[in-house]
Amino acid sequence: MRVLVTGGAGYIGSHLVDRLVKLGHEVTVLDDLSTGNSANLAESRSHIRFVEDTILDDRLVDKLVRRADTVFHLAAGVGVGNIVAKPLDALITNTRGAENVIEACVKHEKRLLLASTSEIYGKTGKMPMSEDDDRVLGSTTIARWGYSTAKAIDEHLALAYAQHGLRMSVVRYFNSYGPRLDPKGYGSVVANMMRQALADEPLTVHGDGTQTRCFTYVEDTVEGTLRAGLDAKAEGVVFNVGNDRETTINDLAALIIEMTGSRSAIRRMSYEERYGKGFEDTKRRVPDVRRAADVLGFRASIELRDGLERTLQWWRNTYR
Ligand code: UDP
């Protein structure tokens, strides 16, 4: 198949591209390298077509979608740090850019996989988070929730077009981590702490560190994405793609210190110090994984320690 991957030079996108190439597909990547990195495509570079440009160019998007059989839309403004620092850029990319991709898929009758996020659920207290659950968000004056809202618009748009024949699926990612994480790009707690631990700098724990996440190794993230994007049973359906093993940020920090043999201490940092005034965090985030298991036969299987070990190996080879 001819597959277009937007955001294919990104942290998750590039792993997806590697898998698609190995499966024998003809892959085109559209990426503006805002948080992506062309080095992420080293493995597949000679097998793909790489277009360095933005999804905000509707004519380019239209042309690339027309030539594809199926589209994986992963390009987005991502990472809480980036969203809070530059909310406008992220909002425009995540609404206008996504609309360009979705509407081109409608026009040319292409299958669409829309990558979304567990941020969709906001700060709900209901665990685990099931795909049809209520969303609980804070005020529009809190920049963070703009990301959740923009992604929700994309989901709404794709689901509404599905009623008019668009073949689509949505995947909501839960804290993916693995090789190619970039503290300067997508960011994330795993990237930050790994960098800090290997430099023997203090690991920054925001708040009291009792907040939890379900860390999902990138190989699992990609497997769920592929199945949702290629399986006909997935059409019209939204899936959580994540591991359901919950870890506190305190435990993550301790594990990273232990695994790296670092001399780092823990440095507690208030949310305000890191993100400025008016920041809200998500206290817990746990996916209900039953739908992905039932419909796609997918279950994240890689343990945190094992995934961190693989990430660490890559990190040591890359950032020496
Ligand atoms: N966090 C932290 N130290 C860091 C980076 C993040 O304690 O250096 C916390 C962050 O405040 C949040 C959790 O780790 O509670 C996960 O943050 P991340 O940005 O990775 O993803 P999120 O789940 O918030 O989208």
mmCIF file with all atom_site columns, N, CA, C and O in Angstrom, residues 205-241:
data_model
loop_
_atom_site.group_PDB
_atom_site.id
_atom_site.type_symbol
_atom_site.label_atom_id
_atom_site.label_alt_id
_atom_site.label_comp_id
_atom_site.label_asym_id
_atom_site.label_entity_id
_atom_site.label_seq_id
_atom_site.pdbx_PDB_ins_code
_atom_site.Cartn_x
_atom_site.Cartn_y
_atom_site.Cartn_z
_atom_site.occupancy
_atom_site.B_iso_or_equiv
_atom_site.pdbx_formal_charge
_atom_site.auth_seq_id
_atom_site.auth_comp_id
_atom_site.auth_asym_id
_atom_site.auth_atom_id
_atom_site.pdbx_PDB_model_num
ATOM 1   N N  . VAL A 1 205 ? 11.211  16.516 40.146 1.00 0.00 ? 205 VAL A N  1
ATOM 2   C CA . VAL A 1 205 ? 9.882   15.939 40.358 1.00 0.00 ? 205 VAL A CA 1
ATOM 3   C C  . VAL A 1 205 ? 8.909   17.090 40.590 1.00 0.00 ? 205 VAL A C  1
ATOM 4   O O  . VAL A 1 205 ? 9.082   17.864 41.540 1.00 0.00 ? 205 VAL A O  1
ATOM 5   N N  . HIS A 1 206 ? 7.926   17.213 39.729 1.00 0.00 ? 206 HIS A N  1
ATOM 6   C CA . HIS A 1 206 ? 6.940   18.295 39.876 1.00 0.00 ? 206 HIS A CA 1
ATOM 7   C C  . HIS A 1 206 ? 5.904   17.926 40.927 1.00 0.00 ? 206 HIS A C  1
ATOM 8   O O  . HIS A 1 206 ? 5.431   16.790 40.949 1.00 0.00 ? 206 HIS A O  1
ATOM 9   N N  . GLY A 1 207 ? 5.549   18.903 41.752 1.00 0.00 ? 207 GLY A N  1
ATOM 10  C CA . GLY A 1 207 ? 4.537   18.657 42.788 1.00 0.00 ? 207 GLY A CA 1
ATOM 11  C C  . GLY A 1 207 ? 5.081   17.661 43.798 1.00 0.00 ? 207 GLY A C  1
ATOM 12  O O  . GLY A 1 207 ? 6.290   17.590 44.037 1.00 0.00 ? 207 GLY A O  1
ATOM 13  N N  . ASP A 1 208 ? 4.176   16.835 44.369 1.00 0.00 ? 208 ASP A N  1
ATOM 14  C CA . ASP A 1 208 ? 4.640   15.893 45.398 1.00 0.00 ? 208 ASP A CA 1
ATOM 15  C C  . ASP A 1 208 ? 5.062   14.546 44.806 1.00 0.00 ? 208 ASP A C  1
ATOM 16  O O  . ASP A 1 208 ? 5.482   13.644 45.539 1.00 0.00 ? 208 ASP A O  1
ATOM 17  N N  . GLY A 1 209 ? 4.921   14.394 43.490 1.00 0.00 ? 209 GLY A N  1
ATOM 18  C CA . GLY A 1 209 ? 5.392   13.166 42.828 1.00 0.00 ? 209 GLY A CA 1
ATOM 19  C C  . GLY A 1 209 ? 4.463   11.978 42.994 1.00 0.00 ? 209 GLY A C  1
ATOM 20  O O  . GLY A 1 209 ? 4.782   10.870 42.570 1.00 0.00 ? 209 GLY A O  1
ATOM 21  N N  . THR A 1 210 ? 3.288   12.197 43.627 1.00 0.00 ? 210 THR A N  1
ATOM 22  C CA . THR A 1 210 ? 2.353   11.066 43.781 1.00 0.00 ? 210 THR A CA 1
ATOM 23  C C  . THR A 1 210 ? 1.421   10.950 42.572 1.00 0.00 ? 210 THR A C  1
ATOM 24  O O  . THR A 1 210 ? 0.626   10.011 42.490 1.00 0.00 ? 210 THR A O  1
ATOM 25  N N  . GLN A 1 211 ? 1.496   11.916 41.648 1.00 0.00 ? 211 GLN A N  1
ATOM 26  C CA . GLN A 1 211 ? 0.689   11.786 40.422 1.00 0.00 ? 211 GLN A CA 1
ATOM 27  C C  . GLN A 1 211 ? 1.176   10.554 39.649 1.00 0.00 ? 211 GLN A C  1
ATOM 28  O O  . GLN A 1 211 ? 2.351   10.201 39.737 1.00 0.00 ? 211 GLN A O  1
ATOM 29  N N  . THR A 1 212 ? 0.265   9.926  38.928 1.00 0.00 ? 212 THR A N  1
ATOM 30  C CA . THR A 1 212 ? 0.626   8.677  38.233 1.00 0.00 ? 212 THR A CA 1
ATOM 31  C C  . THR A 1 212 ? 0.434   8.810  36.726 1.00 0.00 ? 212 THR A C  1
ATOM 32  O O  . THR A 1 212 ? -0.343  9.639  36.250 1.00 0.00 ? 212 THR A O  1
ATOM 33  N N  . ARG A 1 213 ? 1.150   7.957  36.010 1.00 0.00 ? 213 ARG A N  1
ATOM 34  C CA . ARG A 1 213 ? 0.958   7.777  34.571 1.00 0.00 ? 213 ARG A CA 1
ATOM 35  C C  . ARG A 1 213 ? 1.113   6.295  34.262 1.00 0.00 ? 213 ARG A C  1
ATOM 36  O O  . ARG A 1 213 ? 1.721   5.550  35.043 1.00 0.00 ? 213 ARG A O  1
ATOM 37  N N  . CYS A 1 214 ? 0.614   5.881  33.085 1.00 0.00 ? 214 CYS A N  1
ATOM 38  C CA . CYS A 1 214 ? 0.806   4.513  32.635 1.00 0.00 ? 214 CYS A CA 1
ATOM 39  C C  . CYS A 1 214 ? 1.757   4.564  31.448 1.00 0.00 ? 214 CYS A C  1
ATOM 40  O O  . CYS A 1 214 ? 1.338   4.914  30.334 1.00 0.00 ? 214 CYS A O  1
ATOM 41  N N  . PHE A 1 215 ? 3.009   4.294  31.709 1.00 0.00 ? 215 PHE A N  1
ATOM 42  C CA . PHE A 1 215 ? 4.024   4.452  30.675 1.00 0.00 ? 215 PHE A CA 1
ATOM 43  C C  . PHE A 1 215 ? 3.970   3.292  29.687 1.00 0.00 ? 215 PHE A C  1
ATOM 44  O O  . PHE A 1 215 ? 3.921   2.131  30.084 1.00 0.00 ? 215 PHE A O  1
ATOM 45  N N  . THR A 1 216 ? 3.964   3.651  28.414 1.00 0.00 ? 216 THR A N  1
ATOM 46  C CA . THR A 1 216 ? 3.745   2.674  27.346 1.00 0.00 ? 216 THR A CA 1
ATOM 47  C C  . THR A 1 216 ? 4.943   2.671  26.406 1.00 0.00 ? 216 THR A C  1
ATOM 48  O O  . THR A 1 216 ? 5.281   3.724  25.844 1.00 0.00 ? 216 THR A O  1
ATOM 49  N N  . TYR A 1 217 ? 5.586   1.514  26.273 1.00 0.00 ? 217 TYR A N  1
ATOM 50  C CA . TYR A 1 217 ? 6.767   1.446  25.418 1.00 0.00 ? 217 TYR A CA 1
ATOM 51  C C  . TYR A 1 217 ? 6.356   1.639  23.959 1.00 0.00 ? 217 TYR A C  1
ATOM 52  O O  . TYR A 1 217 ? 5.323   1.156  23.521 1.00 0.00 ? 217 TYR A O  1
ATOM 53  N N  . VAL A 1 218 ? 7.229   2.346  23.221 1.00 0.00 ? 218 VAL A N  1
ATOM 54  C CA . VAL A 1 218 ? 6.862   2.790  21.870 1.00 0.00 ? 218 VAL A CA 1
ATOM 55  C C  . VAL A 1 218 ? 6.517   1.639  20.920 1.00 0.00 ? 218 VAL A C  1
ATOM 56  O O  . VAL A 1 218 ? 5.660   1.791  20.040 1.00 0.00 ? 218 VAL A O  1
ATOM 57  N N  . GLU A 1 219 ? 7.141   0.492  21.125 1.00 0.00 ? 219 GLU A N  1
ATOM 58  C CA . GLU A 1 219 ? 6.817   -0.657 20.270 1.00 0.00 ? 219 GLU A CA 1
ATOM 59  C C  . GLU A 1 219 ? 5.342   -1.040 20.444 1.00 0.00 ? 219 GLU A C  1
ATOM 60  O O  . GLU A 1 219 ? 4.661   -1.388 19.473 1.00 0.00 ? 219 GLU A O  1
ATOM 61  N N  . ASP A 1 220 ? 4.855   -0.971 21.678 1.00 0.00 ? 220 ASP A N  1
ATOM 62  C CA . ASP A 1 220 ? 3.431   -1.229 21.934 1.00 0.00 ? 220 ASP A CA 1
ATOM 63  C C  . ASP A 1 220 ? 2.565   -0.118 21.330 1.00 0.00 ? 220 ASP A C  1
ATOM 64  O O  . ASP A 1 220 ? 1.516   -0.391 20.737 1.00 0.00 ? 220 ASP A O  1
ATOM 65  N N  . THR A 1 221 ? 2.993   1.129  21.495 1.00 0.00 ? 221 THR A N  1
ATOM 66  C CA . THR A 1 221 ? 2.235   2.258  20.938 1.00 0.00 ? 221 THR A CA 1
ATOM 67  C C  . THR A 1 221 ? 2.048   2.068  19.432 1.00 0.00 ? 221 THR A C  1
ATOM 68  O O  . THR A 1 221 ? 0.961   2.264  18.879 1.00 0.00 ? 221 THR A O  1
ATOM 69  N N  . VAL A 1 222 ? 3.130   1.670  18.762 1.00 0.00 ? 222 VAL A N  1
ATOM 70  C CA . VAL A 1 222 ? 3.095   1.501  17.310 1.00 0.00 ? 222 VAL A CA 1
ATOM 71  C C  . VAL A 1 222 ? 2.238   0.299  16.913 1.00 0.00 ? 222 VAL A C  1
ATOM 72  O O  . VAL A 1 222 ? 1.477   0.360  15.946 1.00 0.00 ? 222 VAL A O  1
ATOM 73  N N  . GLU A 1 223 ? 2.332   -0.778 17.670 1.00 0.00 ? 223 GLU A N  1
ATOM 74  C CA . GLU A 1 223 ? 1.525   -1.964 17.356 1.00 0.00 ? 223 GLU A CA 1
ATOM 75  C C  . GLU A 1 223 ? 0.023   -1.634 17.410 1.00 0.00 ? 223 GLU A C  1
ATOM 76  O O  . GLU A 1 223 ? -0.733  -1.986 16.514 1.00 0.00 ? 223 GLU A O  1
ATOM 77  N N  . GLY A 1 224 ? -0.383  -0.928 18.451 1.00 0.00 ? 224 GLY A N  1
ATOM 78  C CA . GLY A 1 224 ? -1.796  -0.529 18.573 1.00 0.00 ? 224 GLY A CA 1
ATOM 79  C C  . GLY A 1 224 ? -2.207  0.382  17.432 1.00 0.00 ? 224 GLY A C  1
ATOM 80  O O  . GLY A 1 224 ? -3.313  0.267  16.882 1.00 0.00 ? 224 GLY A O  1
ATOM 81  N N  . THR A 1 225 ? -1.321  1.284  17.051 1.00 0.00 ? 225 THR A N  1
ATOM 82  C CA . THR A 1 225 ? -1.614  2.229  15.966 1.00 0.00 ? 225 THR A CA 1
ATOM 83  C C  . THR A 1 225 ? -1.792  1.497  14.641 1.00 0.00 ? 225 THR A C  1
ATOM 84  O O  . THR A 1 225 ? -2.727  1.769  13.881 1.00 0.00 ? 225 THR A O  1
ATOM 85  N N  . LEU A 1 226 ? -0.871  0.572  14.370 1.00 0.00 ? 226 LEU A N  1
ATOM 86  C CA . LEU A 1 226 ? -0.929  -0.185 13.116 1.00 0.00 ? 226 LEU A CA 1
ATOM 87  C C  . LEU A 1 226 ? -2.226  -0.977 13.010 1.00 0.00 ? 226 LEU A C  1
ATOM 88  O O  . LEU A 1 226 ? -2.907  -0.951 11.984 1.00 0.00 ? 226 LEU A O  1
ATOM 89  N N  . ARG A 1 227 ? -2.551  -1.661 14.092 1.00 0.00 ? 227 ARG A N  1
ATOM 90  C CA . ARG A 1 227 ? -3.773  -2.480 14.054 1.00 0.00 ? 227 ARG A CA 1
ATOM 91  C C  . ARG A 1 227 ? -5.001  -1.610 13.846 1.00 0.00 ? 227 ARG A C  1
ATOM 92  O O  . ARG A 1 227 ? -5.878  -1.938 13.053 1.00 0.00 ? 227 ARG A O  1
ATOM 93  N N  . ALA A 1 228 ? -5.061  -0.473 14.559 1.00 0.00 ? 228 ALA A N  1
ATOM 94  C CA . ALA A 1 228 ? -6.225  0.411  14.416 1.00 0.00 ? 228 ALA A CA 1
ATOM 95  C C  . ALA A 1 228 ? -6.284  1.017  13.018 1.00 0.00 ? 228 ALA A C  1
ATOM 96  O O  . ALA A 1 228 ? -7.363  1.277  12.495 1.00 0.00 ? 228 ALA A O  1
ATOM 97  N N  . GLY A 1 229 ? -5.109  1.236  12.408 1.00 0.00 ? 229 GLY A N  1
ATOM 98  C CA . GLY A 1 229 ? -5.069  1.881  11.093 1.00 0.00 ? 229 GLY A CA 1
ATOM 99  C C  . GLY A 1 229 ? -5.304  0.927  9.941  1.00 0.00 ? 229 GLY A C  1
ATOM 100 O O  . GLY A 1 229 ? -5.695  1.359  8.857  1.00 0.00 ? 229 GLY A O  1
ATOM 101 N N  . LEU A 1 230 ? -5.082  -0.361 10.155 1.00 0.00 ? 230 LEU A N  1
ATOM 102 C CA . LEU A 1 230 ? -5.140  -1.301 9.026  1.00 0.00 ? 230 LEU A CA 1
ATOM 103 C C  . LEU A 1 230 ? -6.316  -2.278 9.097  1.00 0.00 ? 230 LEU A C  1
ATOM 104 O O  . LEU A 1 230 ? -6.740  -2.819 8.084  1.00 0.00 ? 230 LEU A O  1
ATOM 105 N N  . ASP A 1 231 ? -6.833  -2.502 10.300 1.00 0.00 ? 231 ASP A N  1
ATOM 106 C CA . ASP A 1 231 ? -7.877  -3.511 10.475 1.00 0.00 ? 231 ASP A CA 1
ATOM 107 C C  . ASP A 1 231 ? -9.259  -2.922 10.148 1.00 0.00 ? 231 ASP A C  1
ATOM 108 O O  . ASP A 1 231 ? -9.640  -1.885 10.700 1.00 0.00 ? 231 ASP A O  1
ATOM 109 N N  . ALA A 1 232 ? -9.986  -3.575 9.272  1.00 0.00 ? 232 ALA A N  1
ATOM 110 C CA . ALA A 1 232 ? -11.309 -3.068 8.881  1.00 0.00 ? 232 ALA A CA 1
ATOM 111 C C  . ALA A 1 232 ? -12.271 -3.028 10.079 1.00 0.00 ? 232 ALA A C  1
ATOM 112 O O  . ALA A 1 232 ? -13.166 -2.177 10.140 1.00 0.00 ? 232 ALA A O  1
ATOM 113 N N  . LYS A 1 233 ? -12.078 -3.918 11.045 1.00 0.00 ? 233 LYS A N  1
ATOM 114 C CA . LYS A 1 233 ? -12.966 -3.936 12.228 1.00 0.00 ? 233 LYS A CA 1
ATOM 115 C C  . LYS A 1 233 ? -12.829 -2.663 13.060 1.00 0.00 ? 233 LYS A C  1
ATOM 116 O O  . LYS A 1 233 ? -13.667 -2.354 13.892 1.00 0.00 ? 233 LYS A O  1
ATOM 117 N N  . ALA A 1 234 ? -11.720 -1.940 12.844 1.00 0.00 ? 234 ALA A N  1
ATOM 118 C CA . ALA A 1 234 ? -11.449 -0.738 13.650 1.00 0.00 ? 234 ALA A CA 1
ATOM 119 C C  . ALA A 1 234 ? -12.168 0.495  13.111 1.00 0.00 ? 234 ALA A C  1
ATOM 120 O O  . ALA A 1 234 ? -12.185 1.534  13.773 1.00 0.00 ? 234 ALA A O  1
ATOM 121 N N  . GLU A 1 235 ? -12.765 0.373  11.954 1.00 0.00 ? 235 GLU A N  1
ATOM 122 C CA . GLU A 1 235 ? -13.338 1.572  11.322 1.00 0.00 ? 235 GLU A CA 1
ATOM 123 C C  . GLU A 1 235 ? -14.488 2.158  12.133 1.00 0.00 ? 235 GLU A C  1
ATOM 124 O O  . GLU A 1 235 ? -15.379 1.442  12.583 1.00 0.00 ? 235 GLU A O  1
ATOM 125 N N  . GLY A 1 236 ? -14.420 3.469  12.326 1.00 0.00 ? 236 GLY A N  1
ATOM 126 C CA . GLY A 1 236 ? -15.455 4.185  13.070 1.00 0.00 ? 236 GLY A CA 1
ATOM 127 C C  . GLY A 1 236 ? -15.271 4.108  14.585 1.00 0.00 ? 236 GLY A C  1
ATOM 128 O O  . GLY A 1 236 ? -16.138 4.568  15.334 1.00 0.00 ? 236 GLY A O  1
ATOM 129 N N  . VAL A 1 237 ? -14.150 3.539  15.034 1.00 0.00 ? 237 VAL A N  1
ATOM 130 C CA . VAL A 1 237 ? -13.990 3.262  16.468 1.00 0.00 ? 237 VAL A CA 1
ATOM 131 C C  . VAL A 1 237 ? -12.814 4.063  17.061 1.00 0.00 ? 237 VAL A C  1
ATOM 132 O O  . VAL A 1 237 ? -11.805 4.294  16.400 1.00 0.00 ? 237 VAL A O  1
ATOM 133 N N  . VAL A 1 238 ? -12.977 4.458  18.330 1.00 0.00 ? 238 VAL A N  1
ATOM 134 C CA . VAL A 1 238 ? -11.928 5.154  19.095 1.00 0.00 ? 238 VAL A CA 1
ATOM 135 C C  . VAL A 1 238 ? -11.300 4.150  20.066 1.00 0.00 ? 238 VAL A C  1
ATOM 136 O O  . VAL A 1 238 ? -12.037 3.417  20.748 1.00 0.00 ? 238 VAL A O  1
ATOM 137 N N  . PHE A 1 239 ? -9.967  4.125  20.127 1.00 0.00 ? 239 PHE A N  1
ATOM 138 C CA . PHE A 1 239 ? -9.282  3.170  21.008 1.00 0.00 ? 239 PHE A CA 1
ATOM 139 C C  . PHE A 1 239 ? -8.287  3.850  21.934 1.00 0.00 ? 239 PHE A C  1
ATOM 140 O O  . PHE A 1 239 ? -7.508  4.688  21.493 1.00 0.00 ? 239 PHE A O  1
ATOM 141 N N  . ASN A 1 240 ? -8.261  3.441  23.181 1.00 0.00 ? 240 ASN A N  1
ATOM 142 C CA . ASN A 1 240 ? -7.128  3.747  24.050 1.00 0.00 ? 240 ASN A CA 1
ATOM 143 C C  . ASN A 1 240 ? -5.971  2.852  23.627 1.00 0.00 ? 240 ASN A C  1
ATOM 144 O O  . ASN A 1 240 ? -6.163  1.639  23.442 1.00 0.00 ? 240 ASN A O  1
ATOM 145 N N  . VAL A 1 241 ? -4.788  3.435  23.493 1.00 0.00 ? 241 VAL A N  1
ATOM 146 C CA . VAL A 1 241 ? -3.597  2.625  23.222 1.00 0.00 ? 241 VAL A CA 1
ATOM 147 C C  . VAL A 1 241 ? -2.596  2.914  24.333 1.00 0.00 ? 241 VAL A C  1
ATOM 148 O O  . VAL A 1 241 ? -1.958  3.965  24.366 1.00 0.00 ? 241 VAL A O  1
#
